[in-house]
Short mmCIF file of C-alpha atoms in Angstrom, two decimals:
data_model
loop_
_atom_site.label_atom_id
_atom_site.label_comp_id
_atom_site.label_asym_id
_atom_site.label_seq_id
_atom_site.Cartn_x
_atom_site.Cartn_y
_atom_site.Cartn_z
CA ILE A 173 -73.96 -84.84 10.20
CA MET A 174 -72.64 -87.71 12.35
CA TYR A 175 -75.13 -90.09 10.76
CA TYR A 176 -73.73 -89.25 7.34
CA ILE A 177 -70.21 -89.89 8.63
CA ALA A 178 -71.38 -93.22 10.07
CA GLY A 179 -72.71 -94.16 6.64
CA ALA A 180 -69.36 -93.28 5.07
CA MET A 181 -67.50 -95.43 7.60
CA LEU A 182 -69.80 -98.37 6.90
CA LYS A 183 -68.83 -97.96 3.26
CA VAL A 184 -65.18 -98.07 4.34
CA LEU A 185 -65.81 -101.41 6.05
CA GLN A 186 -67.46 -102.73 2.90
CA ASN A 187 -64.42 -101.77 0.84
CA LEU A 188 -62.13 -103.41 3.39
CA ALA A 189 -64.15 -106.61 3.20
CA LYS A 190 -63.64 -106.71 -0.56
CA ARG A 191 -59.87 -106.26 -0.40
CA CYS A 192 -58.70 -107.66 2.94
CA ASP A 193 -56.97 -110.94 3.72
CA ILE A 194 -59.44 -113.84 3.78
CA LYS A 195 -59.03 -114.37 7.53
CA TYR A 196 -60.63 -110.98 8.22
CA LYS A 197 -63.57 -111.32 5.83
CA PRO A 198 -65.97 -113.24 8.16
CA ILE A 199 -65.54 -110.64 10.91
CA LEU A 200 -66.03 -107.69 8.58
CA GLU A 201 -69.06 -109.23 6.90
CA ASP A 202 -70.59 -110.01 10.30
CA ILE A 203 -70.08 -106.44 11.51
CA ILE A 204 -71.48 -104.95 8.29
CA GLU A 205 -74.58 -107.13 8.43
CA ASN A 206 -75.26 -106.24 12.07
CA ALA A 207 -74.44 -102.54 11.60
CA CYS A 208 -77.37 -102.06 9.24
CA SER A 209 -81.09 -101.93 9.82
CA THR A 210 -84.17 -101.57 7.67
CA LYS A 211 -85.69 -98.19 6.97
CA GLU A 212 -88.67 -99.04 9.20
CA ASP A 213 -86.44 -99.92 12.16
CA ALA A 214 -84.36 -96.79 11.64
CA MET A 215 -87.51 -94.65 11.65
CA GLN A 216 -88.70 -96.26 14.89
CA MET A 217 -85.35 -95.40 16.50
CA SER A 218 -85.69 -91.79 15.25
CA LEU A 219 -82.43 -91.99 13.31
CA PRO A 220 -81.77 -89.32 10.63
CA ILE A 221 -82.14 -91.81 7.79
CA ARG A 222 -82.72 -89.50 4.84
CA LYS A 223 -80.29 -90.08 1.96
CA VAL A 224 -78.01 -92.29 4.07
CA THR A 225 -78.27 -95.75 2.62
CA VAL A 226 -76.06 -98.70 1.83
CA GLN A 227 -76.69 -100.68 -1.34
CA MET A 228 -76.24 -104.39 -0.63
CA ASN A 229 -75.86 -107.28 -3.09
CA ASP A 230 -79.57 -108.09 -3.05
CA ASP A 231 -80.43 -104.49 -4.02
CA LYS A 232 -82.15 -103.93 -0.69
CA LEU A 233 -81.56 -100.52 0.86
CA LEU A 234 -80.27 -100.77 4.42
CA TYR A 235 -79.50 -98.07 6.98
CA VAL A 236 -76.86 -97.65 9.67
CA ASN A 237 -78.36 -98.83 12.95
CA LYS A 238 -78.16 -97.17 16.32
CA ASP A 239 -75.36 -99.39 17.69
CA PHE A 240 -72.98 -98.53 14.86
CA PHE A 241 -74.02 -94.87 14.98
CA VAL A 242 -73.10 -94.73 18.69
CA ILE A 243 -69.70 -96.30 17.97
CA VAL A 244 -68.84 -93.64 15.39
CA GLN A 245 -70.19 -90.91 17.66
CA GLN A 246 -67.90 -92.04 20.50
CA VAL A 247 -64.84 -92.08 18.26
CA GLU A 248 -65.62 -88.63 16.86
CA SER A 249 -66.04 -87.15 20.35
CA VAL A 250 -62.42 -88.06 21.14
CA PHE A 251 -61.06 -86.50 17.94
CA GLU A 252 -63.20 -83.41 18.47
CA ASP A 253 -61.74 -82.88 21.94
CA LEU A 254 -58.09 -83.57 21.07
CA LEU A 255 -57.49 -82.45 17.48
CA SER A 256 -56.61 -78.76 17.31
CA VAL A 257 -53.76 -76.56 16.11
CA LYS A 258 -52.69 -76.08 19.72
CA SER A 259 -52.46 -79.86 20.21
CA ILE A 260 -50.51 -80.27 16.96
CA LYS A 261 -47.92 -77.73 18.08
CA ARG A 262 -47.65 -79.34 21.49
CA TYR A 263 -47.66 -83.05 20.61
CA GLY A 264 -46.38 -83.09 17.02
CA VAL A 265 -47.67 -83.93 13.58
CA GLU A 266 -48.28 -87.60 14.38
CA ILE A 267 -51.10 -86.73 16.77
CA VAL A 268 -53.80 -88.23 14.50
CA ARG A 269 -51.98 -91.55 14.44
CA ASP A 270 -51.40 -91.38 18.20
CA ILE A 271 -55.09 -90.74 18.90
CA ALA A 272 -56.13 -93.68 16.71
CA HIS A 273 -53.50 -95.89 18.36
CA ALA A 274 -54.77 -95.01 21.83
CA LEU A 275 -58.36 -95.70 20.79
CA CYS A 276 -57.38 -99.19 19.57
CA LYS A 277 -57.26 -100.30 23.19
CA GLU A 278 -61.04 -99.85 23.45
CA ASP A 279 -63.77 -102.06 22.00
CA PHE A 280 -66.36 -99.28 21.59
CA GLY A 281 -69.11 -101.89 21.30
CA PHE A 282 -67.87 -103.71 18.20
CA SER A 283 -68.31 -107.01 20.04
CA SER A 284 -72.04 -106.35 20.22
CA LEU A 285 -72.13 -106.31 16.41
CA MET A 286 -70.76 -109.86 16.21
CA SER A 287 -73.27 -112.69 15.75
CA ASN A 288 -70.60 -115.37 16.03
CA ALA A 289 -67.61 -115.77 18.28
CA ALA A 290 -64.47 -114.39 16.65
CA ASN A 291 -60.77 -114.61 17.28
CA GLU A 292 -59.98 -111.75 19.64
CA ASP A 293 -56.74 -110.81 17.88
CA LEU A 294 -58.42 -110.71 14.47
CA LEU A 295 -61.29 -108.60 15.81
CA ARG A 296 -58.80 -106.24 17.43
CA GLU A 297 -57.01 -105.85 14.10
CA VAL A 298 -60.30 -105.06 12.33
CA ILE A 299 -61.11 -102.43 14.97
CA ARG A 300 -57.61 -100.99 14.64
CA ARG A 301 -58.00 -100.73 10.86
CA PHE A 302 -61.39 -99.05 11.24
CA LEU A 303 -59.97 -96.48 13.67
CA ARG A 304 -56.95 -95.78 11.47
CA SER A 305 -59.27 -95.22 8.51
CA TYR A 306 -61.42 -92.87 10.58
CA GLY A 307 -58.34 -91.00 11.79
CA ASN A 308 -57.09 -90.63 8.23
CA LEU A 309 -60.46 -89.29 7.09
CA ARG A 310 -60.73 -86.95 10.09
CA GLY A 311 -57.14 -85.73 9.85
CA LYS A 312 -57.31 -84.87 6.15
CA ASP A 313 -60.62 -83.08 6.67
CA PHE A 314 -59.05 -81.09 9.51
CA VAL A 315 -56.06 -80.08 7.36
CA ARG A 316 -58.22 -79.18 4.36
CA LYS A 317 -60.46 -76.85 6.35
CA LEU A 318 -57.53 -75.22 8.12
CA ASN A 319 -55.70 -74.67 4.85
CA ALA A 320 -58.82 -73.08 3.38
CA ARG A 321 -59.00 -70.64 6.28
CA ARG A 322 -55.25 -70.02 6.12
CA TYR A 323 -55.54 -69.06 2.43
CA VAL A 324 -58.22 -66.48 3.21
CA SER A 325 -56.22 -65.13 6.14
CA ASN A 326 -53.02 -64.84 4.10
CA GLU A 327 -54.88 -63.18 1.23
CA GLU A 328 -56.39 -60.58 3.55
CA THR A 329 -52.99 -59.95 5.17
CA LEU A 330 -51.40 -59.50 1.74
CA ARG A 331 -54.07 -57.02 0.66
CA ALA A 332 -53.59 -55.03 3.86
CA ALA A 333 -49.81 -54.97 3.36
CA ILE A 334 -50.15 -53.79 -0.26
CA GLY A 335 -52.61 -51.08 0.78
CA ALA A 336 -50.32 -49.91 3.56
CA ARG A 337 -47.33 -49.76 1.21
CA GLN A 338 -49.28 -47.77 -1.39
CA GLY A 339 -50.39 -45.29 1.26
CA TYR A 340 -46.82 -44.91 2.52
CA THR A 341 -45.52 -44.36 -1.03
CA LYS A 342 -48.13 -41.65 -1.70
CA LYS A 343 -47.16 -39.86 1.48
CA GLU A 344 -43.45 -40.01 0.57
CA LYS A 345 -44.14 -38.51 -2.88
CA GLY A 346 -46.32 -35.77 -1.43
CA GLY A 347 -49.52 -37.21 -2.78
CA ASN A 348 -53.03 -36.73 -1.42
CA THR A 349 -52.72 -36.70 2.38
CA ASN A 350 -56.44 -36.43 3.01
CA GLN A 351 -56.98 -40.03 4.03
CA GLY A 352 -59.74 -39.40 6.53
CA SER A 353 -59.44 -40.81 10.02
CA THR A 354 -57.87 -44.11 8.90
CA ALA A 355 -54.19 -44.26 9.85
CA VAL A 356 -51.59 -45.12 7.20
CA GLY A 357 -50.88 -48.84 7.28
CA GLU A 358 -54.13 -49.73 9.00
CA PRO A 359 -56.38 -51.95 6.84
CA GLN A 360 -59.73 -50.34 6.13
CA SER A 361 -62.77 -52.12 7.52
CA ARG A 362 -64.91 -53.89 4.94
CA PHE A 363 -67.94 -52.23 6.52
CA VAL A 364 -66.73 -48.74 5.49
CA ARG A 365 -67.46 -49.50 1.83
CA MET A 366 -71.03 -50.61 2.57
CA PHE A 367 -74.14 -48.42 2.32
CA VAL A 368 -76.39 -47.80 5.31
CA PRO A 369 -79.16 -50.27 4.27
CA ALA A 370 -76.56 -53.04 3.91
CA LEU A 371 -75.02 -52.15 7.26
CA LYS A 372 -78.41 -52.32 8.94
CA GLU A 373 -79.04 -55.72 7.37
CA GLU A 374 -75.73 -56.97 8.78
CA LEU A 375 -76.73 -55.66 12.20
CA ARG A 376 -80.10 -57.43 12.02
CA LYS A 377 -78.37 -60.71 11.19
CA ARG A 378 -76.33 -60.32 14.36
CA LYS A 379 -79.39 -59.17 16.34
CA LEU A 380 -77.80 -55.80 17.11
CA LYS A 381 -79.29 -52.31 17.38
CA VAL A 382 -79.82 -50.76 13.92
CA GLY A 383 -80.30 -47.09 14.89
CA GLY A 384 -77.73 -44.31 14.54
CA LYS A 385 -75.46 -42.72 11.97
CA LYS A 386 -73.32 -44.70 9.54
CA ALA A 387 -70.24 -44.31 11.73
CA ASP A 388 -72.18 -45.74 14.68
CA LEU A 389 -73.34 -48.73 12.64
CA ILE A 390 -69.79 -49.47 11.48
CA GLU A 391 -68.39 -49.19 14.99
CA ARG A 392 -71.09 -51.54 16.32
CA LEU A 393 -70.31 -54.19 13.70
CA GLU A 394 -66.54 -53.94 14.17
CA GLU A 395 -66.89 -54.29 17.93
CA PHE A 396 -69.10 -57.35 17.52
CA GLU A 397 -66.60 -59.05 15.17
CA LYS A 398 -63.74 -58.28 17.53
CA LYS A 399 -65.56 -59.96 20.42
CA GLN A 400 -66.41 -62.98 18.24
CA LYS A 401 -62.74 -63.49 17.33
CA GLU A 402 -61.70 -63.26 20.97
CA LEU A 403 -64.39 -65.77 21.94
CA LEU A 404 -63.23 -68.21 19.25
CA LYS A 405 -59.66 -68.08 20.54
CA ASP A 406 -60.90 -68.98 24.03
CA VAL A 407 -63.18 -71.88 23.13
CA ALA A 408 -61.42 -73.45 20.12
CA PRO A 409 -58.88 -75.49 22.15
CA LEU A 410 -61.71 -76.87 24.29
CA THR A 411 -64.15 -77.76 21.54
CA GLY A 412 -61.79 -78.75 18.75
CA ALA A 413 -63.15 -75.90 16.65
CA TYR A 414 -61.16 -75.07 13.55
CA GLU A 415 -58.77 -72.25 14.36
CA PRO A 416 -57.42 -69.70 11.86
CA VAL A 417 -53.88 -70.42 10.72
CA GLU A 418 -51.77 -67.34 10.10
CA ASP A 419 -48.15 -68.45 10.47
CA TRP A 420 -45.87 -70.48 8.22
CA GLU A 421 -44.84 -72.71 11.13
CA THR A 422 -48.39 -74.02 11.41
CA ALA A 423 -48.67 -74.35 7.63
CA GLU A 424 -45.60 -76.58 7.69
CA LEU A 425 -47.14 -78.65 10.49
CA LEU A 426 -50.28 -79.20 8.41
CA THR A 427 -48.21 -80.34 5.43
CA ASN A 428 -46.33 -82.76 7.66
CA ILE A 429 -49.60 -84.17 9.01
CA GLU A 430 -50.75 -84.92 5.48
CA MET A 431 -47.45 -86.69 4.78
CA VAL A 432 -47.84 -88.80 7.92
CA LEU A 433 -51.41 -89.72 6.98
CA ASP A 434 -50.34 -90.71 3.47
CA ASP A 435 -47.53 -92.81 4.92
CA GLU A 436 -50.01 -94.50 7.27
CA GLN A 437 -52.08 -95.55 4.26
CA LEU A 438 -49.04 -97.10 2.58
CA GLN A 439 -48.18 -99.09 5.71
CA GLU A 440 -51.63 -100.68 5.82
CA HIS A 441 -50.76 -103.19 3.06
CA ILE A 442 -50.27 -105.91 5.71
CA PHE A 443 -54.04 -105.95 6.19
CA TYR A 444 -54.75 -106.86 2.60
CA GLU A 445 -54.24 -109.96 0.56
CA GLU A 446 -50.71 -110.54 -0.72
#
């Protein structure tokens, strides 16, 4: 997937070259030209070239080369390590901007993509703009995926609360008290509603033992999911994995991040032609 992201970032540079102040154009055009390679060269370097192409003015299809791919890979590794809900709560909603700002101090190999000598300050500004664009892309993707998971989590919590309230109301009114072994207020496992063949299929997917009664199969699946959730909580802060969002405080943080990213885009007008 990183090769696809590298292709998208090369497209970002192309768009910058079309709209930027004239003093930046030679640098951007030089980088773009040296960040591409032919399909044959890309195949020799074993790059994942399928479907990732850049259409140039002469209608020749070019591919992101290894040097540019490594640059994007290095930048992504930093965001992957540092961008998490835990980091947002600790360092604030401007963390994406702060990461990009810190990365601006590094060259990442952009100099190797220059055929001609360039003004160091102008090159630094081009690198800064590239990193800010990457941070904006990465930050919005992070927020979108977290919000998607938060919606599912909130929906499941709401269903559980409604079910618990209905059960409590029935008990108050002297309704049917034969609720089986499930305690009032405890959300019923989704596996309980499944038939044995479906349960066994779920066990096979997880490479678990498929023998036993239905109750045994359900217990096995529930235990496996519980362990998976605990494992995710342990490794997510270290790997930058997307963590479930279940509290309104975090939801507000995500909204604030989006506002900061949008504001960053507005402030970038100094890079473009007046």
